[in-house]
Coordinates of N, CA and C in Angstrom, one line a residue:
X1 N 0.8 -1.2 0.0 CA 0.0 0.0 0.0 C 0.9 1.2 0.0
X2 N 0.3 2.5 0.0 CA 0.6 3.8 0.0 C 1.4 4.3 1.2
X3 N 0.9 3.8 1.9 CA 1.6 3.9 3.2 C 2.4 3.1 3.7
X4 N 2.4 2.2 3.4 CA 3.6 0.8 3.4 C 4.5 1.2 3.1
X5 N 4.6 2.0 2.0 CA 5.7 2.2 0.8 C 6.3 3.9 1.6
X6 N 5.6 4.7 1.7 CA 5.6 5.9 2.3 C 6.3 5.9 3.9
X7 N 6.3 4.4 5.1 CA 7.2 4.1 5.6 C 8.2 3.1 5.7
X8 N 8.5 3.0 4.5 CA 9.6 2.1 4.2 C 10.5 3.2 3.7
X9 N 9.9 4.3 3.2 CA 10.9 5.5 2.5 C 11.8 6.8 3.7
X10 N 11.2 5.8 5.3 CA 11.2 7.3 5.9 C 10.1 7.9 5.4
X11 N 9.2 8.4 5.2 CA 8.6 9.8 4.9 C 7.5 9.9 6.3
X12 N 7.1 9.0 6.9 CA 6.3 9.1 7.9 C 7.0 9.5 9.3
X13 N 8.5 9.0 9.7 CA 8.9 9.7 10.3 C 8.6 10.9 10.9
X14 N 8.9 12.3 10.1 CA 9.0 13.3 10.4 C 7.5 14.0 11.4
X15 N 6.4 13.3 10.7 CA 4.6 13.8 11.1 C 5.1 13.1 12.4
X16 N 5.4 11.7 12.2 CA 5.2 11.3 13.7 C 6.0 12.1 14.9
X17 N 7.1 12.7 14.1 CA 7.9 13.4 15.9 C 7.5 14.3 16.1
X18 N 6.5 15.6 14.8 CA 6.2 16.0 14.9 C 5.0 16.0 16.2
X19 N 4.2 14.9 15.9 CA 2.9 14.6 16.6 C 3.3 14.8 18.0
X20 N 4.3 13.8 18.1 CA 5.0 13.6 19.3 C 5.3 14.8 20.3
X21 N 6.0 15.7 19.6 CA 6.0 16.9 20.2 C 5.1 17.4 20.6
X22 N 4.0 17.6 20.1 CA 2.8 18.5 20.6 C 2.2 18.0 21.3
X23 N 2.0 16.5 21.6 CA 1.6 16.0 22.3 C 2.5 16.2 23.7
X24 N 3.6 16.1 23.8 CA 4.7 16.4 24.8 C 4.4 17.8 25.2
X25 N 4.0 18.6 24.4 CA 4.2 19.8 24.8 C 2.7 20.6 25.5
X26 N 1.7 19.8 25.2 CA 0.1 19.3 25.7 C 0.1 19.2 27.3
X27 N 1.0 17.7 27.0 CA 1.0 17.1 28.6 C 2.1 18.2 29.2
X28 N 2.7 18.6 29.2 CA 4.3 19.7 30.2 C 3.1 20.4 30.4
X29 N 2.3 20.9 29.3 CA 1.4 22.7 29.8 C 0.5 22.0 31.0
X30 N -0.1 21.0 31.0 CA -1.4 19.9 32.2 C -0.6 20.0 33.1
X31 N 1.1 19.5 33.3 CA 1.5 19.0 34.6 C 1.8 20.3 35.3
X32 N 2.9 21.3 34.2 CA 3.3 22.8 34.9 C 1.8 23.5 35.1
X33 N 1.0 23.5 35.0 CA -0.6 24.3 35.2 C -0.9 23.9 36.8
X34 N -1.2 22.6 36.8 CA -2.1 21.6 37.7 C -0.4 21.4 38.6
X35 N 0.7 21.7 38.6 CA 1.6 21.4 39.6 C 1.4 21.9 41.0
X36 N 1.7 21.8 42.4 CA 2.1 22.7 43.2 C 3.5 23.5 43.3
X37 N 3.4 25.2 42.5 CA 4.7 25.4 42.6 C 5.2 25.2 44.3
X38 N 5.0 24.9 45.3 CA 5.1 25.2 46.1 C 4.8 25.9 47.3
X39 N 3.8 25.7 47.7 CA 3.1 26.9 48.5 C 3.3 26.8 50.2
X40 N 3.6 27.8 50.5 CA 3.8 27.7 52.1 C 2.9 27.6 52.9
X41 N 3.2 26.4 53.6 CA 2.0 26.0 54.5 C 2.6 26.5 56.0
X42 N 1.1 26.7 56.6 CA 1.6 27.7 57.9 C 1.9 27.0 59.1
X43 N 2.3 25.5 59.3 CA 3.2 24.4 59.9 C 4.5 25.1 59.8
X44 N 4.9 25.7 58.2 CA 6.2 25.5 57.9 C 7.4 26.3 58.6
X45 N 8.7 25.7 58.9 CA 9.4 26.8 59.4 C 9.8 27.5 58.7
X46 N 10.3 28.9 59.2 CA 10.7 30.2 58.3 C 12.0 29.7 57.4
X47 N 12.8 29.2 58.1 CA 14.1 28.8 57.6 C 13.7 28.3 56.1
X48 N 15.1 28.3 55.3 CA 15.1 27.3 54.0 C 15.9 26.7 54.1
X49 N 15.5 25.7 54.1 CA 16.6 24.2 53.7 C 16.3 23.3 52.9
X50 N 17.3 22.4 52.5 CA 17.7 21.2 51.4 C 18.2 20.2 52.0
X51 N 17.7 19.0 51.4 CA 18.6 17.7 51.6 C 19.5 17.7 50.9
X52 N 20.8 17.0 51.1 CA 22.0 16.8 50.5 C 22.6 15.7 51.1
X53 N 22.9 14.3 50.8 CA 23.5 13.2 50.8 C 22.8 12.5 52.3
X54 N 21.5 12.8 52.5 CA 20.6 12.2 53.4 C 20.3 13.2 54.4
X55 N 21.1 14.4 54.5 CA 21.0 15.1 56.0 C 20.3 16.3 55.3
X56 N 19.9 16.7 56.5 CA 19.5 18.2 56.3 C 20.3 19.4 56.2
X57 N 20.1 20.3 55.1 CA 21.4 21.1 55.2 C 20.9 22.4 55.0
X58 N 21.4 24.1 55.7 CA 21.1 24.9 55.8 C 21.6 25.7 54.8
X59 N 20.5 26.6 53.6 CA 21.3 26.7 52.6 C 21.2 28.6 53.1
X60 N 22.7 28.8 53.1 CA 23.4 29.8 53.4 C 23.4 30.7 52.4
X61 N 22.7 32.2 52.3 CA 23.2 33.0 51.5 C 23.5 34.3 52.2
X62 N 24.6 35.4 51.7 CA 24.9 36.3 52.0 C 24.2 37.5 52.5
X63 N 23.0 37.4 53.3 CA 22.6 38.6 53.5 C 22.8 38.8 54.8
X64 N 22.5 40.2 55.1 CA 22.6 40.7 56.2 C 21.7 39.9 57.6
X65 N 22.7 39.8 58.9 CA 21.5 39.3 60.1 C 20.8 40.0 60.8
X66 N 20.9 41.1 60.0 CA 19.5 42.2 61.0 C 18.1 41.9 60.6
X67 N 18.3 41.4 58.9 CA 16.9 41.0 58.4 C 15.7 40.2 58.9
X68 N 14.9 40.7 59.4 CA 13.9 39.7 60.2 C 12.9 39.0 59.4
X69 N 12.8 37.9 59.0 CA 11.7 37.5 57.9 C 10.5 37.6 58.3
X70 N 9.4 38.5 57.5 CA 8.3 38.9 58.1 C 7.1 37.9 57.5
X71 N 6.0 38.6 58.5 CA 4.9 37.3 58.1 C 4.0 37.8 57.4
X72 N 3.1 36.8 56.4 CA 2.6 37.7 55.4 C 1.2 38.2 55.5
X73 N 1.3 39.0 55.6 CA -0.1 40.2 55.7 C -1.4 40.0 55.2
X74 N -1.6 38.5 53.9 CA -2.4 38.3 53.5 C -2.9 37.1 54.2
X75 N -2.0 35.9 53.7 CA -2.2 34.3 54.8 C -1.5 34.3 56.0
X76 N -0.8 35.6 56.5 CA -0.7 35.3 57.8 C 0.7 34.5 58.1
X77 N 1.4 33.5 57.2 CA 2.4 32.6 57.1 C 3.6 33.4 57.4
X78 N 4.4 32.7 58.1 CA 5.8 33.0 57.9 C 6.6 32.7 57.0
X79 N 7.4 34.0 56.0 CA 7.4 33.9 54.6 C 9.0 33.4 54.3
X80 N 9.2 32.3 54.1 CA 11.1 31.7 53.9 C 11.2 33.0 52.9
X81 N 12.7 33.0 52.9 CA 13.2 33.9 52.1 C 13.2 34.0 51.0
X82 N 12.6 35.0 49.7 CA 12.8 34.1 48.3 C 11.3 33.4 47.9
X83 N 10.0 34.1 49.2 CA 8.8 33.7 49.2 C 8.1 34.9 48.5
X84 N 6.8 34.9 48.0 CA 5.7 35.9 47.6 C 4.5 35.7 48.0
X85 N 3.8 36.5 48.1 CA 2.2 35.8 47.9 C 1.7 36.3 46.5
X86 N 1.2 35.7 46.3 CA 0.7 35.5 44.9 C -1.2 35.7 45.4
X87 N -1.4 37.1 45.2 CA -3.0 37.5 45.3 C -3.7 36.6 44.4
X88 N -3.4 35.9 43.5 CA -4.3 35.7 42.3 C -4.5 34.0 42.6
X89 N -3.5 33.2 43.3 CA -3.4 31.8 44.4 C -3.9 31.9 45.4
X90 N -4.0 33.4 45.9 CA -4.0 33.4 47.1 C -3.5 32.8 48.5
X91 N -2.0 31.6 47.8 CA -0.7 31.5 48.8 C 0.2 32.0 48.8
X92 N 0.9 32.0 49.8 CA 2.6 32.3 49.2 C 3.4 31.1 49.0
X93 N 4.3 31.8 47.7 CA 4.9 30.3 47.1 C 6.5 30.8 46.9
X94 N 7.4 29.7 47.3 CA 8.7 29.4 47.8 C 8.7 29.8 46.6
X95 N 10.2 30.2 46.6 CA 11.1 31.2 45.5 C 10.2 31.5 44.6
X96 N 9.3 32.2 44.6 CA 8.5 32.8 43.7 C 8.9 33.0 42.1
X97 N 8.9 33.1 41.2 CA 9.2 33.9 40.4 C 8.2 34.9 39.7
X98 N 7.1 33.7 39.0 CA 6.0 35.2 38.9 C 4.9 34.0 38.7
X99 N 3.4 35.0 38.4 CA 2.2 34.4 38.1 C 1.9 34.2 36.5
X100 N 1.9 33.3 36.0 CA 2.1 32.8 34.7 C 0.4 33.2 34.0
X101 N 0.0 33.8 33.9 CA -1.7 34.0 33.2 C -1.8 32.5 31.9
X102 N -0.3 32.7 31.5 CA -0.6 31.5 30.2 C -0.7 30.5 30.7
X103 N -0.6 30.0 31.8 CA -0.7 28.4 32.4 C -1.8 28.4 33.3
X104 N -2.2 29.6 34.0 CA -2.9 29.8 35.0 C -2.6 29.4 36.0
X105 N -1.3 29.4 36.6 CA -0.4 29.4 37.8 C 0.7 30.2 38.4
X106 N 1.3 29.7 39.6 CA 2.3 30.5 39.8 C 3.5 29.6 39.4
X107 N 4.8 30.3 39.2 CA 6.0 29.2 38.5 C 7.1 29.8 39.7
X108 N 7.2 28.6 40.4 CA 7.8 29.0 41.4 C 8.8 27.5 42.1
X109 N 9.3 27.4 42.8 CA 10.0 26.8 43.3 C 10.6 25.1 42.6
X110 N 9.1 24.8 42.6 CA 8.9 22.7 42.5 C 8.7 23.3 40.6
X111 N 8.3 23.8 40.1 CA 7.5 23.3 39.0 C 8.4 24.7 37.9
X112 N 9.4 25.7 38.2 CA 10.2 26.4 37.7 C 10.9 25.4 36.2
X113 N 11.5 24.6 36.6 CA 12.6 23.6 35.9 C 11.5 23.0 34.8
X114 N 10.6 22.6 35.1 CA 9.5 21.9 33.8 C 8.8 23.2 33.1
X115 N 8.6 24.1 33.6 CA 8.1 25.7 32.8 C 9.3 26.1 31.9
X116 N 10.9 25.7 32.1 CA 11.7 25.8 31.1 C 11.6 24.5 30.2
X117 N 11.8 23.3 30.3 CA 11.4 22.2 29.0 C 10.4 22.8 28.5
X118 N 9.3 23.4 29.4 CA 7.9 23.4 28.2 C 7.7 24.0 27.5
X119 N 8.7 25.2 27.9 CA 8.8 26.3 27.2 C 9.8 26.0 25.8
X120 N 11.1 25.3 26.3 CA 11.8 24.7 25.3 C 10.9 23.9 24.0
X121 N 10.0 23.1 24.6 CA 9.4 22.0 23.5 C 8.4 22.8 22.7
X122 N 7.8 24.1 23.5 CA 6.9 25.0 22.6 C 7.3 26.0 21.5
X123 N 8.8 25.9 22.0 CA 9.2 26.7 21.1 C 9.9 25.7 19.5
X124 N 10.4 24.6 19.9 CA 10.5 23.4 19.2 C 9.2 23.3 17.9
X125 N 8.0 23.2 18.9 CA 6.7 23.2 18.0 C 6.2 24.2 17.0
X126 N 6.5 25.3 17.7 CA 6.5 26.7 16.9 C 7.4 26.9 15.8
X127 N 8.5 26.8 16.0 CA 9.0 26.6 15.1 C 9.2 25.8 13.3
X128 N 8.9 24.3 14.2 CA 8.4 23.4 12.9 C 7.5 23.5 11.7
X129 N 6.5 23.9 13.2 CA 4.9 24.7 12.4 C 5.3 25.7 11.3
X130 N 6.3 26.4 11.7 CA 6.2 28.0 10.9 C 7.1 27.4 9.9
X131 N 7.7 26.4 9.7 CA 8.6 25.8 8.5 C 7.4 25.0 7.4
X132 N 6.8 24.4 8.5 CA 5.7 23.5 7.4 C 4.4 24.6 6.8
X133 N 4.6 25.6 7.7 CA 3.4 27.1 7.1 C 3.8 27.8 5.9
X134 N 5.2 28.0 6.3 CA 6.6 28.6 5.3 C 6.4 27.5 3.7
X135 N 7.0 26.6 4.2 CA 6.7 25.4 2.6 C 6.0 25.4 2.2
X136 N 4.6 25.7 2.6 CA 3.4 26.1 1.7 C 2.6 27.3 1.1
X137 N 3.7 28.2 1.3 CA 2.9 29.4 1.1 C 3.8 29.6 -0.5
X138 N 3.3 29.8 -1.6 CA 3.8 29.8 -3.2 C 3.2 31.7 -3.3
X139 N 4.2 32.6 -2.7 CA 3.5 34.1 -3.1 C 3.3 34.6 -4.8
X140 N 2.2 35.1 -5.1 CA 1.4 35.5 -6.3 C 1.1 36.7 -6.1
X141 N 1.1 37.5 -6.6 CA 0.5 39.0 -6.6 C -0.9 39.2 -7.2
X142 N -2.3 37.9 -6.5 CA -3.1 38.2 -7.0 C -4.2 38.2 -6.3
X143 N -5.5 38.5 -6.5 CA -6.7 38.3 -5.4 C -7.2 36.9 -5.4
X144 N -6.8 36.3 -6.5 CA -7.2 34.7 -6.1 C -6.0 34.3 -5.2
X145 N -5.2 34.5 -5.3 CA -4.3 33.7 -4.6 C -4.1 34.2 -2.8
X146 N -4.4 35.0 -2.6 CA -4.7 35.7 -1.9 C -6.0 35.3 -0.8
X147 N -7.4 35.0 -1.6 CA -8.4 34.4 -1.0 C -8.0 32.5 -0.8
X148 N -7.3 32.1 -1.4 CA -6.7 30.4 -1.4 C -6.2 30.7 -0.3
X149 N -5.3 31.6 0.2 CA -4.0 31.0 0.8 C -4.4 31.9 2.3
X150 N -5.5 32.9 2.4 CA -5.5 33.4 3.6 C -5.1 32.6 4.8
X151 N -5.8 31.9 4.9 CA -6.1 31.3 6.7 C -4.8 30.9 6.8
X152 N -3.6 30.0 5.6 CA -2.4 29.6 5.8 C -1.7 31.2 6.0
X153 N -1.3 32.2 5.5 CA -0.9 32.8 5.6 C -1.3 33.5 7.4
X154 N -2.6 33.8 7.7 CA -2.4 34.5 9.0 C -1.9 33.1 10.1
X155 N -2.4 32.0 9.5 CA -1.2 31.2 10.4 C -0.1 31.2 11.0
X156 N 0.3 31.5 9.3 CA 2.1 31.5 9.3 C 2.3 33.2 10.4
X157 N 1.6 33.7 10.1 CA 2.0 35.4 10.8 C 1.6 35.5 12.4
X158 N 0.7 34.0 12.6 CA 0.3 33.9 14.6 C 1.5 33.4 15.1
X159 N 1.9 31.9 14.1 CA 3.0 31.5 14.5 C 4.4 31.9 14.8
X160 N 4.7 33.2 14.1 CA 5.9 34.1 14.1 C 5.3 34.9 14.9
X161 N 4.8 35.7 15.3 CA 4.5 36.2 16.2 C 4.9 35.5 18.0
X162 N 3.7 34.2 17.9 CA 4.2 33.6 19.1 C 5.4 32.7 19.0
X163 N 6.2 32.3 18.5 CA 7.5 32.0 18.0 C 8.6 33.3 18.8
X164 N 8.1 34.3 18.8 CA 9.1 35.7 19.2 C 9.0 35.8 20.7
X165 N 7.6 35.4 20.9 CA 7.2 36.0 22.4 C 7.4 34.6 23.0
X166 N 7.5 33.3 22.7 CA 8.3 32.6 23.5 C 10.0 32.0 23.6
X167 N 10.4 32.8 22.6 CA 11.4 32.9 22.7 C 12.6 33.7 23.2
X168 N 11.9 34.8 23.2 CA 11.6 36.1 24.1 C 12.2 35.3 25.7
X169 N 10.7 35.0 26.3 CA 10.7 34.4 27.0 C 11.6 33.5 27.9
X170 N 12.0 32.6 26.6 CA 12.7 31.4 27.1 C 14.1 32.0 27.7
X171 N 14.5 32.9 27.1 CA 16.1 33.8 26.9 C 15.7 34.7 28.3
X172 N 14.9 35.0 28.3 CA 14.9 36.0 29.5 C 15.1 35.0 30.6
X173 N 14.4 34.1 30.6 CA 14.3 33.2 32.1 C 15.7 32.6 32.0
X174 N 16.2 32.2 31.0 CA 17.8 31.1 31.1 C 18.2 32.4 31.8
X175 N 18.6 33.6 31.0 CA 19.2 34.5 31.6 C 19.7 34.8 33.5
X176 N 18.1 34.9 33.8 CA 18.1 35.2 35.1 C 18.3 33.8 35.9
X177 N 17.9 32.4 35.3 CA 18.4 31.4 36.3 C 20.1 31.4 36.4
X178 N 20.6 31.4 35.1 CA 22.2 31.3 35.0 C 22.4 32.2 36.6
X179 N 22.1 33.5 36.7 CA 22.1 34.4 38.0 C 22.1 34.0 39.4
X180 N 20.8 33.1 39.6 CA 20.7 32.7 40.4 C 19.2 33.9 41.0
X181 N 18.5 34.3 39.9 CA 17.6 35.4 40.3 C 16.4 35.1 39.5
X182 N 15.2 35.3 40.3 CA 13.6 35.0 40.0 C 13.8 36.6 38.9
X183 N 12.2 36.1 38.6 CA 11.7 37.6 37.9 C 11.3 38.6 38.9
X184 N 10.8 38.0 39.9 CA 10.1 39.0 40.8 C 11.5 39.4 41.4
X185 N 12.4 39.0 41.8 CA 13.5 39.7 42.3 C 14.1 40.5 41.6
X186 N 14.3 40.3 40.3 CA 14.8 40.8 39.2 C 13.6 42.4 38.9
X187 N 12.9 42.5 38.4 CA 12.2 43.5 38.9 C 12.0 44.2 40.2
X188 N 12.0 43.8 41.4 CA 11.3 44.5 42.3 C 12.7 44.5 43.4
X189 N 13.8 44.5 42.9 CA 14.6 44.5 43.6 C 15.0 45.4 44.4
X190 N 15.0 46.6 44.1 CA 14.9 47.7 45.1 C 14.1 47.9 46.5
X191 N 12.8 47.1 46.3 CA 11.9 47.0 47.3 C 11.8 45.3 48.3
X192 N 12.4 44.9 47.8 CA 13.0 43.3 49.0 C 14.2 43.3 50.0
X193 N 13.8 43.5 50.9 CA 14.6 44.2 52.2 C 15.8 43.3 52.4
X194 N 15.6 41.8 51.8 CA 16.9 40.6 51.7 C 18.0 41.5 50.4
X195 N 17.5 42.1 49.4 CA 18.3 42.1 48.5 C 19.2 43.6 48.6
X196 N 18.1 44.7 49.1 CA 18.2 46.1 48.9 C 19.0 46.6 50.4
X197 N 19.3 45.3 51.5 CA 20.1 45.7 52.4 C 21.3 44.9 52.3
X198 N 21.4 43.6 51.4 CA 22.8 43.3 51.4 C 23.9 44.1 50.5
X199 N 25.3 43.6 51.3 CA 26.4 44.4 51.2 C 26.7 43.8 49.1
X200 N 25.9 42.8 48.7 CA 26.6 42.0 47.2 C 24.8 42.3 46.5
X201 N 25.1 42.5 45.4 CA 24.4 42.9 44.5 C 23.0 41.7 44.1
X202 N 23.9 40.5 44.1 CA 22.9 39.4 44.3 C 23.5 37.5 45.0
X203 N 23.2 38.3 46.4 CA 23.7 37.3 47.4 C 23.4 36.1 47.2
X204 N 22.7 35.2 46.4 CA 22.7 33.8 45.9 C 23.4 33.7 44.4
X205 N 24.2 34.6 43.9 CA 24.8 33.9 42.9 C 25.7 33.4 43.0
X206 N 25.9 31.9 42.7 CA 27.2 31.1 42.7 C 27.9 31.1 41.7
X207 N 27.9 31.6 40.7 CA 28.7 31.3 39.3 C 27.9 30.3 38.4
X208 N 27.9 30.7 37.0 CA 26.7 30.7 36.2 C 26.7 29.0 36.2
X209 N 27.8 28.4 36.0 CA 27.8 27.0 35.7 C 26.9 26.5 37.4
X210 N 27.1 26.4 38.4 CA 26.5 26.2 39.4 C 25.1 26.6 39.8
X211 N 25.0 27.8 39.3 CA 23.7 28.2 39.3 C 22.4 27.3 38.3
X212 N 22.7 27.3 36.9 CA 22.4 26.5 36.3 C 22.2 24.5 37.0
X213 N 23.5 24.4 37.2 CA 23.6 22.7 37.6 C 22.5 22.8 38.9
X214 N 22.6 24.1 39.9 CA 21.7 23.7 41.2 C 19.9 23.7 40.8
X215 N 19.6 24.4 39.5 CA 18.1 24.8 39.1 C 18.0 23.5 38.7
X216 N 18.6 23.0 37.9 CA 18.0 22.0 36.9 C 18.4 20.3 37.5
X217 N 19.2 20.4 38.1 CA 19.7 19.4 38.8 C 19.3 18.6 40.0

């Protein structure tokens, strides 16, 4: 058959990884949406800590010890450092970064690291799309060809558009993780009493290679 012959040649390949991708990039948006980035429960102690080779370990950054971690005005919680409330969750959520309207979440602590793959694999998708929109567009300088080819064409012009704005995206966030800095820090830095009274400009950066290996790792 036609398709027998059509995957014997390779040619079916390509639709399938395509498939595959969007489908991958379907399920990342369900799990980073529906995730807990982390929300602070008011059990929790102020302190931040990490496990590291079974023990509990106190993860140390440079700020000043006059800083008193305050509790938050909305839930009432005592806020670890590197915490937000998020009006629109209505918790506060560990290392905050910001409130995502496109996922309808906050992207914060637990679920940061898979909002970058998803972001990676959407932009993967975007891309492909705007190649397979590209291959089909034969430009004519006419009004027939023009009424044929509309809807492919504003395709091709949604997809380049969001092609930019998650790419955009993607580059801003690598940027500030390399750092060792949220968005919300990154913005509002002047007004975070951890950041705007220590003696170093950004008291959790370890050096980009470490910073990276501790996010994603």
């Amino acid at each position: 058959s036609d398709l027998q012959k059509q995957a014997e040649r390779g040619e079916l390949l390509q639709p399938l990884i395509f498939i595959l991708l969007v489908s991958c990039s379907v399920l990342l948006y369900f799990k980073v949406s529906l995730m807990d980035p982390v929300f602070v429960k008011p059990e929790e102690e102020a302190e931040v800590y990490h496990f590291m080779n079974g023990r509990k370990c106190w993860v140390t950054a440079q700020v000043p010890s006059n800083i008193t971690l305050r509790r938050c005005g909305y839930c009432l919680v005592k806020q670890p450092m590197r915490a937000k409330h998020c009006q629109l969750c209505q918790h506060c959520v560990r290392r905050y970064d910001h409130h995502c309207p496109w996922i309808g979440n906050c992207v914060g602590e637990r679920n940061h690291p898979l909002f970058i793959v998803y972001l990676s694999v959407q932009l993967l998708v975007l891309l492909w799309g705007g190649h397979v929109a590209w291959s089909g567009l034969h430009f004519e300088q006419s009004w027939d060809w023009l009424k044929h080819n509309i809807v492919l064409l504003v395709s091709f012009l949604l997809i380049v558009i969001f092609t930019i704005v998650v790419l955009l995206l993607l580059i801003s966030h690598l940027y500030l993780i390399s750092s060792n800095t949220t968005t919300w820090e990154f913005m509002s830095h002047h007004r975070i009493s951890y950041l705007r009274n220590s003696e170093l400009e950004n008291p959790f950066d370890q050096g980009v290679v470490l910073n990276l290996w501790r996010f994603f790792c």
